[in-house]
């Protein structure tokens, strides 16, 4: 039976109603449901578990492409999605079909018996059920929020991977870097190798190292056991067994170099995986990151941009990600920076924008069809005291048209939210 997108959306809405809160960190409910399903998570081999504040998705994509280049099949659990929920479930290197998704979601819903459970918990259970019936060589598992009490943290992985940690989701993870790092360190398991990426805060790295040592987990940490450096426009990955020089990344965010280094370090700890051929064949420059410093030059929106202007899309939404984005922009040719900003109400627009060196024009919008979006009037009122050239628009199209008409040598950047990035990609 053919299943429509509308049927999927209706079923997802029903799952959202099973708990009054979207986020309620706990492992009790998900463990109870998985027990009813005969613990499918325990039937999945070679799991790569990835936590962190920024870079989880990009690191996952690099690892996935390294594994593919080694002729290994993968399942992947990703969140959030940008356009369609199906993006979250990749089975045997393909996005799950509507028919498969509808079937597995209905199954877990029936086994749950209308018990209170959050949307992320029940959909995580659905992924474990689907992946257990799809025996890929590796399963890549992205943490949703935090780590210690995240619904994904019910497995024993082959390796644990932790990307950069910074301030985000403080209302759930704690106000300090140390508290946030402790929550992320919850994915570290006894005697399971832990690969630690670049950390902008030394105190986060210290927490991760302490927790790995406490749990007797072998440590493979950036700046201690492995490194990625630049020399003469080349990248050099180095650890105690490898020294590999290869082409730099051409178009990606500067921060992607850190994610690439972490992916190479992680893959080097997997059995019989060749990391050298991946970069030697320049395959790292073919990895696609939707909504991550993505240049939009065609499609419904891209085709409206004047030839002297540029349009970029980035889903960054916290201050560390903004700092990395600013660093990337500073390495591009000099143009006026015009930002179109939309954010959800758990984010701090002032802190986010403060990381950009110079903003020539700022236009705020309400993320369309997103109930948690900050209203553009509220954004405008909060930002006009800090920025002289701030305006509001009723839509993405209106914001783009105004900037395109008023600036002739500009870099227009749509940013502030992955939800906004998804809307832009869908619209384009």
GROMACS .gro file of C-alpha atoms in nm:
model
  428
    1UNK     CA    1   0.000   0.000   0.000
    2UNK     CA    2   0.133   0.342  -0.100
    3UNK     CA    3   0.177   0.573   0.200
    4UNK     CA    4   0.155   0.949   0.146
    5UNK     CA    5   0.351   1.222   0.322
    6UNK     CA    6   0.023   1.337   0.478
    7UNK     CA    7  -0.029   0.994   0.636
    8UNK     CA    8   0.322   1.006   0.781
    9UNK     CA    9   0.261   1.357   0.919
   10UNK     CA   10  -0.068   1.250   1.078
   11UNK     CA   11   0.098   0.954   1.249
   12UNK     CA   12   0.385   1.172   1.373
   13UNK     CA   13   0.132   1.418   1.516
   14UNK     CA   14  -0.029   1.132   1.706
   15UNK     CA   15   0.308   1.036   1.854
   16UNK     CA   16   0.365   1.396   1.964
   17UNK     CA   17   0.050   1.378   2.175
   18UNK     CA   18   0.176   1.087   2.386
   19UNK     CA   19   0.363   1.319   2.624
   20UNK     CA   20   0.282   1.677   2.735
   21UNK     CA   21   0.646   1.784   2.689
   22UNK     CA   22   0.861   1.765   2.378
   23UNK     CA   23   1.170   1.715   2.596
   24UNK     CA   24   1.171   1.525   2.925
   25UNK     CA   25   1.513   1.369   2.968
   26UNK     CA   26   1.495   1.016   3.109
   27UNK     CA   27   1.580   0.661   3.005
   28UNK     CA   28   1.298   0.487   3.193
   29UNK     CA   29   1.025   0.524   2.931
   30UNK     CA   30   1.241   0.435   2.632
   31UNK     CA   31   1.387   0.131   2.814
   32UNK     CA   32   1.037   0.009   2.900
   33UNK     CA   33   0.927   0.035   2.537
   34UNK     CA   34   1.243  -0.131   2.407
   35UNK     CA   35   1.187  -0.417   2.650
   36UNK     CA   36   0.839  -0.470   2.500
   37UNK     CA   37   1.004  -0.476   2.155
   38UNK     CA   38   1.252  -0.743   2.273
   39UNK     CA   39   1.538  -0.492   2.294
   40UNK     CA   40   1.616  -0.440   1.925
   41UNK     CA   41   1.904  -0.205   2.017
   42UNK     CA   42   2.098  -0.505   2.147
   43UNK     CA   43   2.075  -0.676   1.808
   44UNK     CA   44   2.265  -0.399   1.627
   45UNK     CA   45   2.639  -0.446   1.574
   46UNK     CA   46   2.920  -0.193   1.528
   47UNK     CA   47   2.747   0.121   1.653
   48UNK     CA   48   2.933   0.453   1.633
   49UNK     CA   49   2.774   0.680   1.895
   50UNK     CA   50   2.823   1.055   1.842
   51UNK     CA   51   2.757   1.331   2.097
   52UNK     CA   52   2.854   1.699   2.119
   53UNK     CA   53   2.716   2.051   2.081
   54UNK     CA   54   2.830   2.132   1.727
   55UNK     CA   55   2.948   1.911   1.443
   56UNK     CA   56   2.765   1.584   1.520
   57UNK     CA   57   2.592   1.562   1.182
   58UNK     CA   58   2.897   1.670   0.982
   59UNK     CA   59   3.125   1.426   1.166
   60UNK     CA   60   2.869   1.151   1.105
   61UNK     CA   61   2.855   1.232   0.733
   62UNK     CA   62   3.234   1.221   0.701
   63UNK     CA   63   3.250   0.887   0.887
   64UNK     CA   64   2.968   0.752   0.672
   65UNK     CA   65   3.153   0.846   0.352
   66UNK     CA   66   3.479   0.697   0.482
   67UNK     CA   67   3.296   0.370   0.551
   68UNK     CA   68   3.130   0.376   0.210
   69UNK     CA   69   3.469   0.424   0.046
   70UNK     CA   70   3.572   0.104   0.226
   71UNK     CA   71   3.270  -0.076   0.076
   72UNK     CA   72   3.092  -0.087   0.413
   73UNK     CA   73   2.716  -0.045   0.440
   74UNK     CA   74   2.569   0.190   0.701
   75UNK     CA   75   2.253   0.270   0.890
   76UNK     CA   76   2.230   0.619   1.036
   77UNK     CA   77   2.008   0.794   1.291
   78UNK     CA   78   2.009   1.172   1.246
   79UNK     CA   79   1.821   1.456   1.412
   80UNK     CA   80   1.666   1.691   1.350
   81UNK     CA   81   1.553   1.651   0.991
   82UNK     CA   82   1.552   1.949   0.756
   83UNK     CA   83   1.261   1.882   0.521
   84UNK     CA   84   1.108   1.537   0.580
   85UNK     CA   85   1.115   1.316   0.888
   86UNK     CA   86   1.237   1.026   0.671
   87UNK     CA   87   1.581   1.193   0.667
   88UNK     CA   88   1.629   1.077   1.028
   89UNK     CA   89   1.627   0.706   0.937
   90UNK     CA   90   1.887   0.586   0.687
   91UNK     CA   91   1.893   0.211   0.631
   92UNK     CA   92   2.160   0.047   0.416
   93UNK     CA   93   2.269   0.392   0.293
   94UNK     CA   94   1.919   0.490   0.181
   95UNK     CA   95   1.655   0.714   0.334
   96UNK     CA   96   1.369   0.506   0.470
   97UNK     CA   97   1.060   0.483   0.247
   98UNK     CA   98   0.721   0.608   0.359
   99UNK     CA   99   0.594   0.252   0.365
  100UNK     CA  100   0.875   0.121   0.589
  101UNK     CA  101   0.853   0.425   0.816
  102UNK     CA  102   0.476   0.403   0.854
  103UNK     CA  103   0.499   0.035   0.938
  104UNK     CA  104   0.769   0.068   1.205
  105UNK     CA  105   0.613   0.377   1.365
  106UNK     CA  106   0.278   0.200   1.390
  107UNK     CA  107   0.445  -0.104   1.541
  108UNK     CA  108   0.616   0.088   1.820
  109UNK     CA  109   0.299   0.290   1.879
  110UNK     CA  110   0.101  -0.031   1.927
  111UNK     CA  111   0.362  -0.180   2.160
  112UNK     CA  112   0.368   0.141   2.363
  113UNK     CA  113  -0.006   0.106   2.446
  114UNK     CA  114  -0.059   0.485   2.476
  115UNK     CA  115   0.183   0.504   2.770
  116UNK     CA  116   0.339   0.848   2.824
  117UNK     CA  117   0.653   0.877   2.612
  118UNK     CA  118   0.821   1.167   2.435
  119UNK     CA  119   0.833   1.200   2.059
  120UNK     CA  120   1.211   1.152   2.049
  121UNK     CA  121   1.192   0.845   2.273
  122UNK     CA  122   0.932   0.664   2.065
  123UNK     CA  123   1.093   0.755   1.732
  124UNK     CA  124   1.436   0.647   1.864
  125UNK     CA  125   1.278   0.314   1.955
  126UNK     CA  126   1.139   0.294   1.602
  127UNK     CA  127   1.486   0.349   1.458
  128UNK     CA  128   1.634   0.073   1.674
  129UNK     CA  129   1.357  -0.160   1.558
  130UNK     CA  130   1.414  -0.071   1.192
  131UNK     CA  131   1.794  -0.093   1.216
  132UNK     CA  132   1.780  -0.432   1.392
  133UNK     CA  133   1.607  -0.567   1.082
  134UNK     CA  134   1.858  -0.400   0.850
  135UNK     CA  135   2.195  -0.560   0.926
  136UNK     CA  136   2.437  -0.298   0.794
  137UNK     CA  137   2.810  -0.323   0.861
  138UNK     CA  138   2.793  -0.012   1.081
  139UNK     CA  139   2.521   0.195   1.246
  140UNK     CA  140   2.592   0.564   1.307
  141UNK     CA  141   2.392   0.704   1.595
  142UNK     CA  142   2.361   1.077   1.658
  143UNK     CA  143   2.265   1.192   2.007
  144UNK     CA  144   1.957   1.412   2.014
  145UNK     CA  145   2.025   1.622   2.323
  146UNK     CA  146   2.296   1.585   2.586
  147UNK     CA  147   2.408   1.226   2.614
  148UNK     CA  148   2.368   1.078   2.961
  149UNK     CA  149   1.986   1.073   2.949
  150UNK     CA  150   1.940   1.086   2.573
  151UNK     CA  151   1.719   0.817   2.420
  152UNK     CA  152   2.010   0.695   2.210
  153UNK     CA  153   2.214   0.612   2.520
  154UNK     CA  154   2.076   0.262   2.563
  155UNK     CA  155   2.337   0.085   2.351
  156UNK     CA  156   2.690  -0.049   2.377
  157UNK     CA  157   2.884   0.106   2.090
  158UNK     CA  158   3.199   0.001   1.910
  159UNK     CA  159   3.333   0.352   1.973
  160UNK     CA  160   3.206   0.672   2.137
  161UNK     CA  161   3.275   0.998   1.953
  162UNK     CA  162   3.245   1.343   2.111
  163UNK     CA  163   3.253   1.658   1.900
  164UNK     CA  164   3.309   2.013   2.025
  165UNK     CA  165   3.116   2.120   2.335
  166UNK     CA  166   2.987   2.470   2.402
  167UNK     CA  167   2.685   2.643   2.555
  168UNK     CA  168   2.350   2.525   2.422
  169UNK     CA  169   2.032   2.382   2.575
  170UNK     CA  170   2.134   2.519   2.916
  171UNK     CA  171   1.778   2.479   3.043
  172UNK     CA  172   1.823   2.100   3.015
  173UNK     CA  173   2.198   2.044   3.046
  174UNK     CA  174   2.311   2.307   3.298
  175UNK     CA  175   2.448   2.660   3.295
  176UNK     CA  176   2.821   2.583   3.298
  177UNK     CA  177   3.050   2.427   3.038
  178UNK     CA  178   3.149   2.170   3.302
  179UNK     CA  179   2.787   2.061   3.356
  180UNK     CA  180   2.718   2.042   2.983
  181UNK     CA  181   3.038   1.842   2.923
  182UNK     CA  182   2.942   1.601   3.201
  183UNK     CA  183   2.606   1.535   3.035
  184UNK     CA  184   2.777   1.478   2.697
  185UNK     CA  185   3.031   1.245   2.863
  186UNK     CA  186   2.743   1.018   2.957
  187UNK     CA  187   2.789   0.827   2.629
  188UNK     CA  188   3.137   0.713   2.740
  189UNK     CA  189   3.122   0.342   2.823
  190UNK     CA  190   3.356   0.119   3.022
  191UNK     CA  191   3.641  -0.020   2.810
  192UNK     CA  192   3.491   0.126   2.489
  193UNK     CA  193   3.729   0.355   2.294
  194UNK     CA  194   3.638   0.723   2.326
  195UNK     CA  195   3.746   0.958   2.047
  196UNK     CA  196   3.744   1.324   2.152
  197UNK     CA  197   3.739   1.608   1.901
  198UNK     CA  198   3.863   1.965   1.920
  199UNK     CA  199   3.728   2.141   2.230
  200UNK     CA  200   3.701   2.523   2.236
  201UNK     CA  201   3.680   2.511   2.617
  202UNK     CA  202   3.968   2.342   2.806
  203UNK     CA  203   3.737   2.269   3.099
  204UNK     CA  204   3.514   2.058   2.872
  205UNK     CA  205   3.812   1.856   2.754
  206UNK     CA  206   3.921   1.803   3.114
  207UNK     CA  207   3.578   1.667   3.210
  208UNK     CA  208   3.578   1.429   2.912
  209UNK     CA  209   3.926   1.300   2.990
  210UNK     CA  210   3.841   1.256   3.358
  211UNK     CA  211   3.521   1.066   3.283
  212UNK     CA  212   3.692   0.841   3.028
  213UNK     CA  213   3.967   0.762   3.278
  214UNK     CA  214   3.710   0.701   3.554
  215UNK     CA  215   3.519   0.458   3.331
  216UNK     CA  216   3.840   0.291   3.210
  217UNK     CA  217   3.761   0.382   2.849
  218UNK     CA  218   4.062   0.401   2.612
  219UNK     CA  219   4.110   0.766   2.513
  220UNK     CA  220   4.201   0.902   2.167
  221UNK     CA  221   4.190   1.281   2.204
  222UNK     CA  222   4.256   1.577   1.976
  223UNK     CA  223   4.581   1.756   2.058
  224UNK     CA  224   4.708   1.460   2.260
  225UNK     CA  225   4.680   1.146   2.049
  226UNK     CA  226   4.584   1.288   1.708
  227UNK     CA  227   4.585   1.620   1.526
  228UNK     CA  228   4.488   1.787   1.199
  229UNK     CA  229   4.704   2.077   1.082
  230UNK     CA  230   4.745   2.292   0.772
  231UNK     CA  231   5.067   2.344   0.577
  232UNK     CA  232   5.109   2.505   0.236
  233UNK     CA  233   4.734   2.478   0.164
  234UNK     CA  234   4.741   2.108   0.248
  235UNK     CA  235   4.588   1.927   0.545
  236UNK     CA  236   4.793   1.684   0.751
  237UNK     CA  237   4.627   1.422   0.972
  238UNK     CA  238   4.865   1.267   1.221
  239UNK     CA  239   4.846   1.010   1.502
  240UNK     CA  240   5.085   0.747   1.638
  241UNK     CA  241   5.027   0.524   1.333
  242UNK     CA  242   4.950   0.767   1.053
  243UNK     CA  243   5.082   1.081   0.890
  244UNK     CA  244   4.869   1.165   0.588
  245UNK     CA  245   4.897   1.481   0.377
  246UNK     CA  246   4.607   1.561   0.145
  247UNK     CA  247   4.414   1.837  -0.031
  248UNK     CA  248   4.248   2.104   0.177
  249UNK     CA  249   3.871   2.139   0.189
  250UNK     CA  250   3.760   2.360  -0.100
  251UNK     CA  251   3.429   2.514  -0.007
  252UNK     CA  252   3.329   2.390   0.336
  253UNK     CA  253   3.297   2.582   0.660
  254UNK     CA  254   3.633   2.622   0.836
  255UNK     CA  255   3.491   2.416   1.121
  256UNK     CA  256   3.448   2.120   0.886
  257UNK     CA  257   3.824   2.070   0.902
  258UNK     CA  258   3.786   1.994   1.272
  259UNK     CA  259   3.499   1.757   1.197
  260UNK     CA  260   3.700   1.588   0.922
  261UNK     CA  261   3.992   1.536   1.160
  262UNK     CA  262   3.761   1.380   1.419
  263UNK     CA  263   3.603   1.155   1.157
  264UNK     CA  264   3.944   1.032   1.044
  265UNK     CA  265   4.048   0.971   1.404
  266UNK     CA  266   3.726   0.781   1.477
  267UNK     CA  267   3.739   0.570   1.160
  268UNK     CA  268   4.103   0.482   1.232
  269UNK     CA  269   3.981   0.301   1.544
  270UNK     CA  270   3.741   0.081   1.347
  271UNK     CA  271   3.864  -0.260   1.236
  272UNK     CA  272   4.024  -0.277   0.889
  273UNK     CA  273   3.910   0.067   0.779
  274UNK     CA  274   4.149   0.250   0.545
  275UNK     CA  275   4.135   0.625   0.606
  276UNK     CA  276   4.424   0.717   0.378
  277UNK     CA  277   4.257   0.622   0.050
  278UNK     CA  278   3.951   0.833   0.135
  279UNK     CA  279   4.144   1.159   0.157
  280UNK     CA  280   4.403   1.061  -0.105
  281UNK     CA  281   4.122   1.024  -0.358
  282UNK     CA  282   3.989   1.364  -0.246
  283UNK     CA  283   3.657   1.209  -0.145
  284UNK     CA  284   3.635   1.440   0.158
  285UNK     CA  285   3.560   1.723  -0.084
  286UNK     CA  286   3.253   1.537  -0.211
  287UNK     CA  287   3.077   1.502   0.125
  288UNK     CA  288   2.753   1.704   0.123
  289UNK     CA  289   2.626   1.895   0.426
  290UNK     CA  290   2.278   2.038   0.359
  291UNK     CA  291   2.216   2.365   0.538
  292UNK     CA  292   2.574   2.397   0.663
  293UNK     CA  293   2.734   2.702   0.499
  294UNK     CA  294   2.563   2.593   0.181
  295UNK     CA  295   2.587   2.825  -0.117
  296UNK     CA  296   2.253   2.860  -0.296
  297UNK     CA  297   2.295   2.973  -0.655
  298UNK     CA  298   1.994   2.819  -0.827
  299UNK     CA  299   1.641   2.705  -0.747
  300UNK     CA  300   1.344   2.925  -0.656
  301UNK     CA  301   1.543   3.149  -0.420
  302UNK     CA  302   1.893   3.123  -0.564
  303UNK     CA  303   1.781   3.229  -0.911
  304UNK     CA  304   1.649   3.562  -0.776
  305UNK     CA  305   1.989   3.674  -0.644
  306UNK     CA  306   2.171   3.945  -0.841
  307UNK     CA  307   2.485   3.828  -1.016
  308UNK     CA  308   2.705   4.045  -0.792
  309UNK     CA  309   2.550   3.908  -0.472
  310UNK     CA  310   2.589   3.569  -0.301
  311UNK     CA  311   2.339   3.367  -0.097
  312UNK     CA  312   2.444   3.126   0.178
  313UNK     CA  313   2.243   2.914   0.420
  314UNK     CA  314   2.364   2.796   0.759
  315UNK     CA  315   2.170   2.625   1.038
  316UNK     CA  316   2.401   2.742   1.318
  317UNK     CA  317   2.218   2.862   1.630
  318UNK     CA  318   2.462   2.901   1.920
  319UNK     CA  319   2.760   3.126   1.991
  320UNK     CA  320   3.036   2.873   1.923
  321UNK     CA  321   2.883   2.783   1.586
  322UNK     CA  322   2.850   3.155   1.509
  323UNK     CA  323   3.220   3.206   1.588
  324UNK     CA  324   3.315   2.932   1.343
  325UNK     CA  325   3.080   3.075   1.082
  326UNK     CA  326   3.234   3.420   1.127
  327UNK     CA  327   3.582   3.270   1.081
  328UNK     CA  328   3.468   3.108   0.756
  329UNK     CA  329   3.317   3.432   0.625
  330UNK     CA  330   3.639   3.620   0.704
  331UNK     CA  331   3.830   3.384   0.474
  332UNK     CA  332   3.603   3.457   0.178
  333UNK     CA  333   3.637   3.751  -0.060
  334UNK     CA  334   3.536   4.082   0.095
  335UNK     CA  335   3.167   4.166   0.057
  336UNK     CA  336   2.907   4.338   0.271
  337UNK     CA  337   2.747   4.089   0.511
  338UNK     CA  338   2.367   4.095   0.514
  339UNK     CA  339   2.209   3.854   0.760
  340UNK     CA  340   1.855   3.719   0.753
  341UNK     CA  341   1.791   3.582   1.101
  342UNK     CA  342   1.523   3.349   1.237
  343UNK     CA  343   1.553   3.166   1.571
  344UNK     CA  344   1.351   2.949   1.807
  345UNK     CA  345   1.263   3.066   2.156
  346UNK     CA  346   1.525   2.856   2.339
  347UNK     CA  347   1.811   3.041   2.166
  348UNK     CA  348   1.982   3.373   2.239
  349UNK     CA  349   1.993   3.599   1.931
  350UNK     CA  350   2.209   3.866   2.095
  351UNK     CA  351   2.476   3.617   2.202
  352UNK     CA  352   2.464   3.450   1.860
  353UNK     CA  353   2.501   3.771   1.657
  354UNK     CA  354   2.773   3.909   1.884
  355UNK     CA  355   3.019   3.660   1.733
  356UNK     CA  356   3.009   3.825   1.389
  357UNK     CA  357   3.278   4.090   1.336
  358UNK     CA  358   3.068   4.316   1.115
  359UNK     CA  359   2.704   4.300   1.008
  360UNK     CA  360   2.616   4.556   0.740
  361UNK     CA  361   2.245   4.478   0.737
  362UNK     CA  362   2.024   4.264   0.957
  363UNK     CA  363   1.673   4.148   0.868
  364UNK     CA  364   1.470   3.943   1.114
  365UNK     CA  365   1.189   3.706   1.022
  366UNK     CA  366   0.962   3.457   1.194
  367UNK     CA  367   1.050   3.100   1.100
  368UNK     CA  368   0.745   2.996   0.896
  369UNK     CA  369   0.515   2.727   1.039
  370UNK     CA  370   0.729   2.674   1.349
  371UNK     CA  371   0.540   2.709   1.677
  372UNK     CA  372   0.856   2.761   1.883
  373UNK     CA  373   0.985   3.044   1.660
  374UNK     CA  374   1.059   3.385   1.805
  375UNK     CA  375   0.817   3.631   1.643
  376UNK     CA  376   0.994   3.876   1.413
  377UNK     CA  377   0.844   4.172   1.604
  378UNK     CA  378   0.999   4.041   1.926
  379UNK     CA  379   1.331   3.983   1.753
  380UNK     CA  380   1.325   4.334   1.609
  381UNK     CA  381   1.242   4.493   1.944
  382UNK     CA  382   1.522   4.304   2.117
  383UNK     CA  383   1.789   4.377   1.855
  384UNK     CA  384   1.725   4.737   1.746
  385UNK     CA  385   1.909   4.874   2.051
  386UNK     CA  386   2.225   4.686   1.940
  387UNK     CA  387   2.210   4.723   1.561
  388UNK     CA  388   2.137   5.041   1.367
  389UNK     CA  389   2.060   4.877   1.035
  390UNK     CA  390   1.801   4.622   1.148
  391UNK     CA  391   1.472   4.560   0.971
  392UNK     CA  392   1.198   4.300   0.983
  393UNK     CA  393   1.025   4.118   0.699
  394UNK     CA  394   0.711   3.908   0.679
  395UNK     CA  395   0.875   3.630   0.479
  396UNK     CA  396   1.205   3.491   0.358
  397UNK     CA  397   1.121   3.603   0.005
  398UNK     CA  398   1.049   3.960   0.119
  399UNK     CA  399   1.372   3.977   0.317
  400UNK     CA  400   1.572   3.850   0.019
  401UNK     CA  401   1.406   4.089  -0.225
  402UNK     CA  402   1.471   4.392  -0.003
  403UNK     CA  403   1.839   4.308   0.048
  404UNK     CA  404   1.885   4.223  -0.319
  405UNK     CA  405   1.741   4.560  -0.420
  406UNK     CA  406   1.942   4.763  -0.170
  407UNK     CA  407   2.283   4.593  -0.196
  408UNK     CA  408   2.485   4.519  -0.508
  409UNK     CA  409   2.797   4.358  -0.368
  410UNK     CA  410   2.669   4.158  -0.074
  411UNK     CA  411   2.695   3.820   0.088
  412UNK     CA  412   2.344   3.738   0.209
  413UNK     CA  413   2.345   3.481   0.489
  414UNK     CA  414   2.030   3.310   0.613
  415UNK     CA  415   2.104   3.166   0.956
  416UNK     CA  416   2.003   3.113   1.319
  417UNK     CA  417   1.820   2.783   1.310
  418UNK     CA  418   1.823   2.438   1.152
  419UNK     CA  419   1.443   2.464   1.136
  420UNK     CA  420   1.482   2.778   0.925
  421UNK     CA  421   1.744   2.605   0.711
  422UNK     CA  422   1.496   2.326   0.644
  423UNK     CA  423   1.225   2.572   0.540
  424UNK     CA  424   1.466   2.745   0.301
  425UNK     CA  425   1.575   2.420   0.139
  426UNK     CA  426   1.214   2.309   0.104
  427UNK     CA  427   1.115   2.644  -0.045
  428UNK     CA  428   1.406   2.642  -0.288
   0.00000   0.00000   0.00000
